[in-house]
């Protein structure tokens, strides 16, 4: 019976030690994964936002993430050097080698503002491609190649519609060996059409006509 207090003391010491390790991990440079609180509009079994980063800080509803950031929601994934996520508004702001992917697109950018609620956002200095869903049409030539692009800014209006400013678009993986369109501004409706303003059509990098 005299050994019982010592055993309890050792058990308590182990519990305190584990608590200290957890606190250290929360504030250190360890890789952290957390399923964060999500807005009411997103709640449901299929609507879980997961964030990972070397370090995390929370200020009210905003998570500050630094180092090897990874944010996933349904079929969307975003990686960057640093980011913030507002659990109330659903707004994500990321910068530093940002890569955004979903089934329709792959976009690398310097900076991204994206809202998981509206699925809208914009990308600074963006490059990447959009995948088109092929819908057969008579007398219309279709391609299964994605739309490759680069632009000073890309605005995503929805999963199929993008606005491109000061950029170029092509379906050729290498524009030097195919065609491209340089634009001041363009509206890309991935499954339908491309509407351009101030465009130059090039073949093998040679300008052929302007609009």
Backbone as numpy.savetxt, mean C-alpha at the origin, in Angstrom:
# Nx Ny Nz CAx CAy CAz Cx Cy Cz
6.18 -27.52 54.75 5.37 -26.32 54.75 6.22 -25.06 54.75
7.42 -25.14 55.32 8.28 -23.97 55.37 8.78 -23.57 53.99
8.78 -24.53 53.02 9.27 -24.22 51.67 8.23 -23.52 50.81
6.98 -23.52 51.23 5.91 -22.95 50.41 6.12 -21.47 50.11
6.46 -20.62 51.09 6.70 -19.20 50.77 7.82 -19.01 49.76
8.87 -19.85 49.81 9.97 -19.72 48.86 9.50 -20.06 47.45
8.68 -21.10 47.32 8.14 -21.46 46.01 7.26 -20.35 45.46
6.46 -19.78 46.33 5.62 -18.67 45.88 6.46 -17.48 45.44
7.54 -17.24 46.19 8.44 -16.14 45.84 9.07 -16.37 44.47
9.51 -17.62 44.20 10.13 -17.94 42.91 9.12 -17.81 41.77
7.88 -18.26 42.04 6.84 -18.15 41.02 6.56 -16.68 40.70
6.47 -15.86 41.76 6.24 -14.44 41.55 7.39 -13.80 40.78
8.62 -14.21 41.12 9.79 -13.66 40.42 9.75 -14.00 38.93
9.32 -15.23 38.60 9.23 -15.62 37.18 8.18 -14.79 36.45
7.04 -14.57 37.13 5.98 -13.76 36.52 6.47 -12.35 36.26
7.15 -11.76 37.24 7.68 -10.41 37.07 8.72 -10.35 35.96
9.55 -11.39 35.85 10.56 -11.44 34.81 9.92 -11.47 33.43
8.88 -12.29 33.27 8.19 -12.37 31.98 7.53 -11.03 31.65
6.95 -10.38 32.67 6.33 -9.07 32.43 7.37 -8.05 31.98
8.57 -8.12 32.59 9.64 -7.20 32.18 10.09 -7.44 30.75
10.16 -8.71 30.33 10.54 -9.03 28.95 9.52 -8.48 27.97
8.24 -8.62 28.30 7.19 -8.12 27.42 7.24 -6.61 27.31
7.50 -5.91 28.45 7.61 -4.47 28.41 8.80 -4.03 27.58
9.91 -4.74 27.70 11.10 -4.42 26.92 10.84 -4.58 25.43
10.14 -5.66 25.06 9.82 -5.89 23.65 8.93 -4.81 23.11
8.00 -4.32 23.93 7.07 -3.29 23.47 7.77 -1.98 23.18
8.87 -1.69 23.87 9.54 -0.42 23.66 10.85 -0.54 22.94
11.29 -1.74 22.57 12.59 -1.92 21.95 12.52 -1.98 20.46
13.54 -2.58 19.86 13.63 -2.63 18.40 13.30 -4.01 17.88
12.39 -4.71 18.57 11.97 -6.02 18.13 10.86 -5.88 17.11
10.70 -6.90 16.27 9.62 -6.90 15.29 8.32 -7.20 16.01
7.35 -6.30 15.85 6.08 -6.41 16.56 4.96 -6.64 15.57
4.02 -7.47 15.95 2.82 -7.66 15.14 1.62 -7.41 16.03
0.65 -6.69 15.52 -0.52 -6.37 16.34 -1.73 -6.26 15.44
-2.83 -6.86 15.91 -4.11 -6.66 15.25 -4.77 -5.49 15.95
-4.86 -4.37 15.26 -5.24 -3.13 15.92 -6.75 -2.94 15.89
-7.19 -2.02 16.76 -8.61 -1.67 16.76 -8.98 -1.08 15.41
-10.14 -1.42 14.91 -10.55 -0.98 13.58 -11.85 -0.20 13.67
-12.09 0.70 12.72 -13.32 1.48 12.73 -14.55 0.59 12.65
-15.68 1.12 13.14 -16.92 0.35 13.13 -17.27 -0.10 11.72
-16.99 0.76 10.73 -17.33 0.44 9.34 -16.60 -0.79 8.83
-15.46 -1.13 9.47 -14.65 -2.25 8.99 -14.82 -3.50 9.82
-15.58 -3.43 10.89 -15.64 -4.56 11.80 -16.33 -5.75 11.15
-15.80 -6.93 11.40 -16.32 -8.17 10.83 -15.23 -9.21 10.78
-15.62 -10.45 10.58 -14.65 -11.54 10.62 -13.60 -11.44 9.52
-13.95 -10.80 8.40 -13.02 -10.69 7.28 -12.28 -9.35 7.27
-12.53 -8.51 8.27 -12.00 -7.16 8.25 -11.03 -6.93 9.40
-9.86 -7.51 9.29 -8.83 -7.38 10.31 -7.63 -6.65 9.73
-7.22 -5.57 10.38 -6.03 -4.85 9.98 -4.87 -5.31 10.86
-3.78 -5.71 10.24 -2.61 -6.15 10.98 -1.44 -5.23 10.67
-0.75 -4.78 11.69 0.42 -3.92 11.49 1.64 -4.57 12.11
2.77 -4.43 11.43 4.06 -4.92 11.93 5.08 -3.81 11.76
6.00 -3.70 12.70 7.07 -2.72 12.60 8.12 -3.04 13.64
9.33 -2.51 13.44 10.38 -2.68 14.44 10.01 -1.98 15.74
9.34 -0.82 15.61 8.89 -0.12 16.81 7.54 0.52 16.54
6.74 0.60 17.58 5.41 1.18 17.48 5.16 2.10 18.67
4.45 3.19 18.40 3.96 4.06 19.45 2.52 4.41 19.13
1.70 4.53 20.16 0.30 4.87 19.96 -0.02 6.18 20.66
-0.59 7.12 19.90 -1.04 8.40 20.43 -2.53 8.51 20.15
-3.34 8.28 21.16 -4.79 8.22 21.02 -5.15 7.15 19.99
-5.71 7.52 18.84 -6.10 6.51 17.86 -5.07 6.30 16.77
-3.92 7.01 16.84 -2.92 6.97 15.78 -1.73 6.11 16.20
-1.39 5.16 15.35 -0.21 4.31 15.55 0.95 4.88 14.74
2.10 5.12 15.39 3.31 5.56 14.73 4.22 4.35 14.55
4.59 4.05 13.33 5.32 2.83 13.01 6.65 3.19 12.37
7.71 2.50 12.80 9.05 2.81 12.29 9.85 1.53 12.09
10.41 1.38 10.88 11.28 0.25 10.58 10.54 -0.99 10.12
10.80 -1.39 8.87 10.20 -2.61 8.31 8.69 -2.66 8.54
8.04 -1.57 8.17 6.59 -1.47 8.39 5.84 -2.35 7.40
4.84 -3.04 7.89 3.96 -3.85 7.05 2.53 -3.71 7.56
1.64 -3.25 6.68 0.23 -3.10 7.02 -0.58 -3.94 6.04
-1.42 -4.81 6.55 -2.25 -5.65 5.68 -3.70 -5.51 6.09
-4.56 -5.48 5.07 -6.01 -5.45 5.28 -6.67 -6.18 4.13
-7.35 -7.27 4.42 -7.95 -8.12 3.39 -6.88 -8.48 2.36
-7.06 -8.08 1.08 -6.10 -8.45 0.03 -5.13 -7.32 -0.29
-5.08 -6.30 0.59 -4.16 -5.17 0.40 -2.96 -5.31 1.34
-1.78 -5.00 0.81 -0.57 -5.02 1.63 0.27 -3.79 1.30
0.77 -3.14 2.35 1.62 -1.97 2.18 2.86 -2.13 3.05
4.03 -1.89 2.46 5.28 -1.93 3.20 6.02 -0.60 3.01
6.80 -0.20 4.03 7.53 1.06 3.96 8.54 1.13 5.10
9.32 2.20 5.10 10.26 2.43 6.20 9.54 2.96 7.44
8.57 3.85 7.20 7.81 4.40 8.31 6.39 4.73 7.86
5.47 4.76 8.84 4.08 5.00 8.50 3.30 5.38 9.75
2.10 5.89 9.53 1.15 6.11 10.60 -0.19 5.54 10.17
-0.94 5.05 11.14 -2.27 4.51 10.85 -3.24 5.07 11.88
-4.31 5.71 11.40 -5.35 6.26 12.26 -6.49 5.26 12.33
-6.67 4.64 13.49 -7.69 3.60 13.64 -9.10 4.15 13.59
-9.26 5.46 13.76 -10.59 6.07 13.70 -11.00 6.37 12.27
-10.11 7.00 11.51 -10.45 7.40 10.14 -10.10 6.35 9.10
-9.19 5.41 9.45 -8.73 4.43 8.49 -7.64 4.96 7.58
-7.08 6.13 7.90 -6.08 6.77 7.05 -4.68 6.21 7.33
-3.98 5.86 6.25 -2.59 5.40 6.33 -1.72 6.39 5.58
-0.64 6.85 6.22 0.35 7.70 5.57 1.69 6.99 5.71
2.32 6.70 4.58 3.58 5.94 4.59 4.60 6.63 3.71
5.87 6.47 4.06 6.95 7.06 3.25 8.22 6.23 3.41
9.06 6.34 2.38 10.31 5.60 2.37 10.18 4.24 1.73
10.50 4.14 0.44 10.42 2.87 -0.31 9.08 2.17 -0.08
8.02 2.90 -0.34 6.68 2.35 -0.13 6.31 1.42 -1.28
5.74 0.28 -0.95 5.21 -0.65 -1.96 3.79 -1.01 -1.56
2.86 -0.75 -2.48 1.44 -1.04 -2.27 1.02 -2.13 -3.26
0.39 -3.17 -2.78 -0.07 -4.25 -3.66 -1.48 -4.68 -3.29
-2.24 -5.01 -4.30 -3.53 -5.69 -4.16 -3.75 -6.47 -5.45
-4.83 -7.22 -5.59 -5.00 -8.04 -6.80 -4.98 -7.26 -8.10
-5.30 -5.96 -8.07 -5.38 -5.17 -9.29 -4.13 -4.37 -9.59
-3.27 -4.13 -8.60 -2.18 -3.19 -8.85 -0.95 -3.50 -8.01
0.17 -2.97 -8.48 1.44 -3.00 -7.75 2.07 -1.64 -7.97
2.24 -0.87 -6.87 2.73 0.50 -6.99 3.85 0.73 -5.99
4.99 1.19 -6.48 6.10 1.62 -5.63 6.13 3.14 -5.66
6.34 3.77 -4.50 6.27 5.23 -4.43 7.14 5.75 -3.30
7.42 7.06 -3.36 8.16 7.71 -2.27 7.25 7.92 -1.06
6.00 8.28 -1.34 5.05 8.54 -0.26 3.65 8.12 -0.69
2.86 7.65 0.27 1.51 7.18 -0.01 0.56 7.70 1.06
-0.60 8.17 0.60 -1.73 8.47 1.48 -2.87 7.56 1.02
-3.31 6.67 1.89 -4.31 5.69 1.48 -5.30 5.48 2.62
-6.59 5.39 2.28 -7.63 5.17 3.28 -8.23 3.79 3.09
-8.14 2.96 4.12 -8.65 1.59 4.01 -10.17 1.56 4.01
-10.82 2.63 4.46 -12.28 2.70 4.44 -12.80 2.95 3.03
-12.24 3.96 2.37 -12.72 4.35 1.05 -11.97 3.63 -0.08
-10.79 3.06 0.24 -9.91 2.44 -0.76 -9.42 3.46 -1.79
-9.39 4.71 -1.38 -8.86 5.77 -2.23 -7.55 6.27 -1.66
-6.72 6.88 -2.53 -5.46 7.42 -2.03 -4.65 8.03 -3.16
-3.47 8.52 -2.81 -2.57 9.04 -3.83 -1.13 8.65 -3.51
-0.33 8.60 -4.58 1.04 8.10 -4.53 1.97 9.14 -5.15
3.04 9.47 -4.46 4.02 10.43 -4.96 5.18 9.70 -5.61
5.56 10.16 -6.83 6.64 9.52 -7.60 6.39 8.02 -7.70
5.28 7.68 -8.34 4.86 6.28 -8.39 5.26 5.58 -9.68
5.62 4.31 -9.56 5.84 3.44 -10.71 5.19 2.10 -10.41
4.77 1.41 -11.46 4.17 0.10 -11.23 3.30 -0.34 -12.39
2.24 -1.10 -12.07 1.35 -1.57 -13.12 -0.04 -1.84 -12.55
-1.03 -1.80 -13.46 -2.41 -2.15 -13.15 -2.77 -3.39 -13.94
-3.47 -4.31 -13.33 -3.97 -5.49 -14.03 -5.38 -5.21 -14.54
-5.61 -5.56 -15.79 -6.95 -5.39 -16.36 -7.71 -6.71 -16.30
-9.02 -6.60 -16.07 -9.90 -7.76 -16.17 -10.43 -7.81 -17.60
-10.04 -8.83 -18.31 -10.37 -8.89 -19.73 -11.84 -9.21 -19.94
-12.51 -8.30 -20.69 -13.90 -8.51 -21.06 -13.99 -8.54 -22.59
-14.32 -9.67 -23.19 -14.33 -9.77 -24.66 -15.29 -8.76 -25.30
-14.80 -8.11 -26.38 -15.63 -7.19 -27.15 -15.38 -7.45 -28.63
-16.42 -7.36 -29.42 -16.26 -7.57 -30.86 -15.53 -6.39 -31.47
-14.65 -6.70 -32.43 -13.90 -5.71 -33.19 -13.00 -4.84 -32.31
-12.67 -5.30 -31.13 -11.77 -4.56 -30.26 -10.60 -5.46 -29.89
-9.39 -4.97 -30.18 -8.19 -5.73 -29.85 -7.90 -5.60 -28.35
-7.79 -6.71 -27.68 -7.55 -6.71 -26.24 -6.18 -7.32 -25.93
-5.60 -6.91 -24.82 -4.34 -7.48 -24.39 -4.44 -7.88 -22.92
-3.77 -8.97 -22.58 -3.73 -9.39 -21.19 -2.56 -8.77 -20.44
-1.74 -7.99 -21.16 -0.63 -7.31 -20.50 -1.16 -6.25 -19.54
-0.50 -6.05 -18.42 -0.92 -4.97 -17.52 -0.54 -3.61 -18.10
-1.12 -2.55 -17.54 -0.71 -1.19 -17.86 0.48 -0.82 -16.97
1.65 -0.61 -17.58 2.81 -0.15 -16.83 2.81 1.38 -16.85
3.23 1.99 -15.77 3.19 3.44 -15.69 4.31 3.96 -14.81
4.60 5.23 -14.99 5.41 6.00 -14.04 4.85 7.41 -14.06
4.85 8.07 -12.90 4.21 9.38 -12.82 4.70 10.13 -11.60
4.63 11.47 -11.71 4.96 12.30 -10.55 3.94 12.10 -9.44
2.70 11.84 -9.84 1.64 11.58 -8.86 0.58 10.68 -9.49
0.10 9.74 -8.69 -0.96 8.84 -9.11 -2.07 8.90 -8.06
-3.29 9.21 -8.51 -4.45 9.21 -7.62 -5.29 7.98 -7.91
-5.59 7.23 -6.87 -6.44 6.05 -7.01 -7.87 6.44 -6.59
-8.79 6.43 -7.55 -10.19 6.76 -7.26 -10.97 5.54 -6.81
-10.65 4.40 -7.40 -11.17 3.10 -6.98 -10.24 2.04 -7.57
-10.57 0.77 -7.40 -9.63 -0.27 -7.83 -9.43 -0.31 -9.34
-10.29 0.33 -10.11 -10.17 0.30 -11.57 -9.88 1.66 -12.19
-9.89 2.73 -11.42 -9.76 4.07 -11.98 -8.64 4.84 -11.30
-7.73 5.38 -12.12 -6.57 6.11 -11.63 -6.39 7.40 -12.43
-5.88 8.43 -11.77 -5.49 9.67 -12.43 -3.97 9.76 -12.39
-3.35 9.97 -13.54 -1.88 10.05 -13.63 -1.49 11.46 -14.04
-0.58 12.06 -13.28 -0.07 13.40 -13.59 1.41 13.32 -13.93
1.77 13.97 -15.06 3.17 14.06 -15.48 3.83 12.68 -15.50
3.34 11.84 -16.42 3.88 10.49 -16.46 3.79 9.85 -17.83
3.92 8.54 -17.85 3.83 7.77 -19.10 3.16 6.44 -18.82
2.55 5.89 -19.88 1.79 4.65 -19.77 2.13 3.77 -20.96
2.18 2.47 -20.74 2.41 1.51 -21.81 1.90 0.14 -21.38
1.72 -0.74 -22.35 1.45 -2.14 -22.02 2.66 -3.01 -22.33
3.76 -2.35 -22.70 5.00 -3.06 -23.00 5.89 -3.06 -21.76
6.40 -4.22 -21.41 7.25 -4.30 -20.23 8.50 -3.46 -20.38
8.96 -3.33 -21.61 10.11 -2.46 -21.90 9.67 -1.45 -22.97
9.48 -0.20 -22.57 8.98 0.82 -23.50 9.96 1.08 -24.63
11.26 0.82 -24.42 12.24 1.03 -25.49 11.99 0.12 -26.68
11.29 -1.00 -26.46 11.04 -1.96 -27.53 9.58 -2.00 -27.95
8.80 -1.00 -27.52 7.39 -0.98 -27.87 6.87 0.44 -27.90
5.60 0.61 -27.52 4.99 1.92 -27.56 4.79 2.46 -26.15
4.62 3.78 -26.07 4.29 4.42 -24.81 3.59 5.73 -25.09
2.86 6.22 -24.11 2.20 7.51 -24.21 2.65 8.36 -23.03
3.29 9.50 -23.32 3.65 10.46 -22.28 2.50 11.44 -22.12
2.13 11.75 -20.89 0.94 12.57 -20.66 1.22 13.63 -19.60
0.53 14.77 -19.77 0.49 15.74 -18.69 -0.52 15.28 -17.64
-1.62 14.71 -18.13 -2.65 14.22 -17.24 -3.44 13.14 -17.97
-3.79 12.08 -17.28 -4.55 11.01 -17.90 -5.46 10.33 -16.87
-6.59 9.89 -17.34 -7.52 9.10 -16.53 -7.51 7.68 -17.08
-7.07 6.75 -16.25 -6.98 5.35 -16.67 -8.14 4.58 -16.06
-9.02 4.09 -16.91 -10.08 3.18 -16.48 -9.64 1.80 -16.96
-9.07 1.05 -16.04 -8.28 -0.13 -16.39 -9.05 -1.10 -17.27
-10.31 -1.29 -17.02 -11.09 -2.27 -17.77 -11.87 -1.65 -18.92
-11.56 -0.38 -19.25 -12.37 0.27 -20.27 -11.55 1.14 -21.21
-11.00 2.27 -20.70 -10.40 3.23 -21.63 -9.35 4.07 -20.95
-8.63 4.83 -21.79 -7.61 5.76 -21.34 -7.93 7.12 -21.95
-8.12 8.13 -21.10 -8.41 9.49 -21.56 -7.23 10.36 -21.19
-6.59 10.98 -22.20 -5.36 11.73 -21.95 -5.52 13.20 -22.30
-4.66 14.03 -21.69 -4.56 15.46 -22.00 -3.07 15.79 -22.13
-2.72 16.44 -23.25 -1.32 16.77 -23.49 -0.48 15.52 -23.66
-0.89 14.67 -24.60 -0.24 13.36 -24.77 0.68 13.34 -25.97
1.74 12.54 -25.85 2.66 12.27 -26.96 2.78 10.76 -27.12
2.43 10.26 -28.31 2.53 8.83 -28.58 3.92 8.54 -29.14
4.59 7.56 -28.56 5.93 7.18 -29.00 5.99 5.71 -29.36
6.75 5.41 -30.39 7.04 4.04 -30.78 8.55 3.88 -30.82
9.06 2.92 -30.05 10.51 2.75 -29.91 11.17 4.05 -29.44
10.46 4.75 -28.55 10.91 6.02 -27.98 10.88 7.20 -28.95
10.43 6.97 -30.19 10.38 8.04 -31.18 8.98 8.65 -31.16
8.83 9.97 -30.92 7.51 10.59 -30.93 6.90 10.58 -32.33
5.66 10.09 -32.42 4.98 10.00 -33.72 3.88 11.02 -33.88
3.08 11.24 -32.82 2.07 12.29 -32.91 1.72 12.79 -31.52
1.07 13.98 -31.50 0.74 14.65 -30.25 -0.76 14.90 -30.21
-1.24 15.10 -29.00 -2.65 15.46 -28.84 -2.82 16.46 -27.72
